[in-house]
Coordinates of C-alpha atoms in Angstrom, one line a residue:
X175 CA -50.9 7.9 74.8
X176 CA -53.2 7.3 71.9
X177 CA -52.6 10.2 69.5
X178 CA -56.0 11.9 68.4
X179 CA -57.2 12.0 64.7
X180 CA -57.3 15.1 62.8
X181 CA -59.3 15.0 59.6
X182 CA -58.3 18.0 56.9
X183 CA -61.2 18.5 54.3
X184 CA -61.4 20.9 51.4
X185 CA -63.4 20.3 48.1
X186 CA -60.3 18.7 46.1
X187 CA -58.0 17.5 48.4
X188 CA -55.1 18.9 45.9
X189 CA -53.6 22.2 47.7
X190 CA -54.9 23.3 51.0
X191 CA -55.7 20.2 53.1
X192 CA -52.3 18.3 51.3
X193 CA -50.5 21.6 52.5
X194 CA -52.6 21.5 56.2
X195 CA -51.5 17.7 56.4
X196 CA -47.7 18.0 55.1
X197 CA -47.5 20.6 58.3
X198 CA -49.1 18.8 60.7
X199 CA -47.0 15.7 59.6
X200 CA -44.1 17.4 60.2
X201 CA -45.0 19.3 63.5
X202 CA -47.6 17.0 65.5
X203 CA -47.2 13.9 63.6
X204 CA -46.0 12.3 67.3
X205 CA -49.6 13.5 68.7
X206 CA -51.6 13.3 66.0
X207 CA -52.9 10.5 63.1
X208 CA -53.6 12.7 60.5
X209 CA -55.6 12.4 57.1
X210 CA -56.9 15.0 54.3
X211 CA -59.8 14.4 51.8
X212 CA -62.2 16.2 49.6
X213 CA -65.4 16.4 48.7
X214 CA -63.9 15.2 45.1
X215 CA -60.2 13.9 44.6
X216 CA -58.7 16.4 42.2
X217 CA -55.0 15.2 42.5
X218 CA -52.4 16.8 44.0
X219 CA -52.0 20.0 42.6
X220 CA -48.2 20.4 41.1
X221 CA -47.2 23.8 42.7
X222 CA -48.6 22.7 46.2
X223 CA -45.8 20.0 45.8
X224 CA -43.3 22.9 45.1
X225 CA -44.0 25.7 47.0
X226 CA -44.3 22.6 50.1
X227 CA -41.0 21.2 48.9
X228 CA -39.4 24.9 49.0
X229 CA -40.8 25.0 52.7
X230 CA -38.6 21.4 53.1
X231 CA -41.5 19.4 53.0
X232 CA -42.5 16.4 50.5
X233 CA -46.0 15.9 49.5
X234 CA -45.4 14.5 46.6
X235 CA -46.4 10.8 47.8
X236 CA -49.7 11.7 49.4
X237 CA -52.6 10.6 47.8
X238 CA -56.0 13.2 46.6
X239 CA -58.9 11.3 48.6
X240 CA -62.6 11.3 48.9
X241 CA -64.1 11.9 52.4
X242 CA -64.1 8.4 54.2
X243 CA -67.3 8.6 56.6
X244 CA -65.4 6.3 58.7
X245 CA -62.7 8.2 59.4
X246 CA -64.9 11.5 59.3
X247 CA -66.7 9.8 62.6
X248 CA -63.7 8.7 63.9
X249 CA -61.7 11.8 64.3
X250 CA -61.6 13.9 67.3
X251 CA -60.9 17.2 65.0
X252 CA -62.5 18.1 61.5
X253 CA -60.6 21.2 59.7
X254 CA -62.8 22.4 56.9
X255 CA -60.3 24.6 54.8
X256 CA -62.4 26.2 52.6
X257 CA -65.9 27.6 52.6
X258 CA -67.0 25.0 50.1
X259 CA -66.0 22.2 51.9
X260 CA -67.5 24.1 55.2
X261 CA -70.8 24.4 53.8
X262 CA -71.2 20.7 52.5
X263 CA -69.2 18.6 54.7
X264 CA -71.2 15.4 55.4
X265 CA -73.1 14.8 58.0
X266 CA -70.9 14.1 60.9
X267 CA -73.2 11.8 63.4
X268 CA -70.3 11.6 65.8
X269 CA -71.2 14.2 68.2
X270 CA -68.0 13.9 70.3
X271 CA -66.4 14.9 66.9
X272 CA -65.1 19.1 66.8
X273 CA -65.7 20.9 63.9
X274 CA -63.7 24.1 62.8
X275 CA -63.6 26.1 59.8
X276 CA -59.5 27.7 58.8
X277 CA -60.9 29.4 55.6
X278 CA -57.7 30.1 53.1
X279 CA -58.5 31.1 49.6
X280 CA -57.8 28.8 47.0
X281 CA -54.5 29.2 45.1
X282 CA -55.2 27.3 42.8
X283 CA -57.5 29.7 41.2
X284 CA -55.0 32.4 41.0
X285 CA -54.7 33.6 37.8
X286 CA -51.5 36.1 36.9
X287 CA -48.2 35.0 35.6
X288 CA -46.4 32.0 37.2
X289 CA -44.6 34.1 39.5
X290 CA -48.0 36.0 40.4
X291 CA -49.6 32.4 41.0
X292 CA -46.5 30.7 43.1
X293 CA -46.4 33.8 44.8
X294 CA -50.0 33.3 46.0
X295 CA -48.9 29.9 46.4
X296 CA -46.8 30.4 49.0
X297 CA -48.7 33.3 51.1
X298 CA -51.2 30.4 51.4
X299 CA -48.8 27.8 52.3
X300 CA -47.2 30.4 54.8
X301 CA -50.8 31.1 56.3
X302 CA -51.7 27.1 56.6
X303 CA -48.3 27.0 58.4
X304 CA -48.8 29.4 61.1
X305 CA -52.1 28.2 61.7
X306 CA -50.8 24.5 62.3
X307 CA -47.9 25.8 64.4
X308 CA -50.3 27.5 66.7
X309 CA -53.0 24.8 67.0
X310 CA -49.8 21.9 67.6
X311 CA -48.7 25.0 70.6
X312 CA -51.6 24.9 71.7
X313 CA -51.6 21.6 72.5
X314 CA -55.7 20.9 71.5

């Protein structure tokens, strides 16, 4: 069975799409080929490594891309992950290609103590998780 391409896209490819494709790695990686970009490369963001590694997953070899047009019009699923990345995805011309927005906020931009921030961290992570779970249940 050729496994269908899902295509993570937020505007840094450094927390929430790294987090989105460590999951779906780990629970649909036999159904799916699976990629994240951004609208920039930011690098991977060092406490989206940790809070993924305390969740028993390693991210820490993934790369922080820039959206590939070829792959963006060869995937059967794009996940926008935040509103940003939503609003100015490129144009897919693809149209066999579905588009959904997860909206998380961004961690990154949590400002507190480092508890505070890892704390945020890791409802995010948790959220990203749940949502992966369900779509890999669902069997899309």
């Amino acid at each position: 069975m050729e496994k269908k391409l899902i295509y993570f896209l937020c505007t840094g490819n450094s927390c929430r799409s790294q987090m989105a494709d460590g999951f779906m790695k780990e629970f649909g990686g036999d159904r799916y080929e699976i990629y994240s970009a951004g609208l920039e490369a930011h690098g991977l963001n060092p406490r989206a490594i940790q809070t993924m590694n305390e969740a028993g997953i390693d991210i820490s070899n993934n790369t922080s891309d820039v959206i590939d047009p070829e792959i963006l019009n060869r995937a059967d699923y794009v996940v926008t992950l935040c509103g940003h990345a939503d609003e100015h995805c490129p144009v897919i011309s693809n149209s066999s290609v579905v588009k959904w927005h997860w909206g998380f906020e961004d961690p990154a931009k949590t400002t507190g103590t480092e508890e505070e921030i890892m704390m945020h961290f890791r409802i995010v992570r948790d959220a990203i998780k749940a949502r992966i779970v369900k779509f890999v249940e669902e069997g899309q």
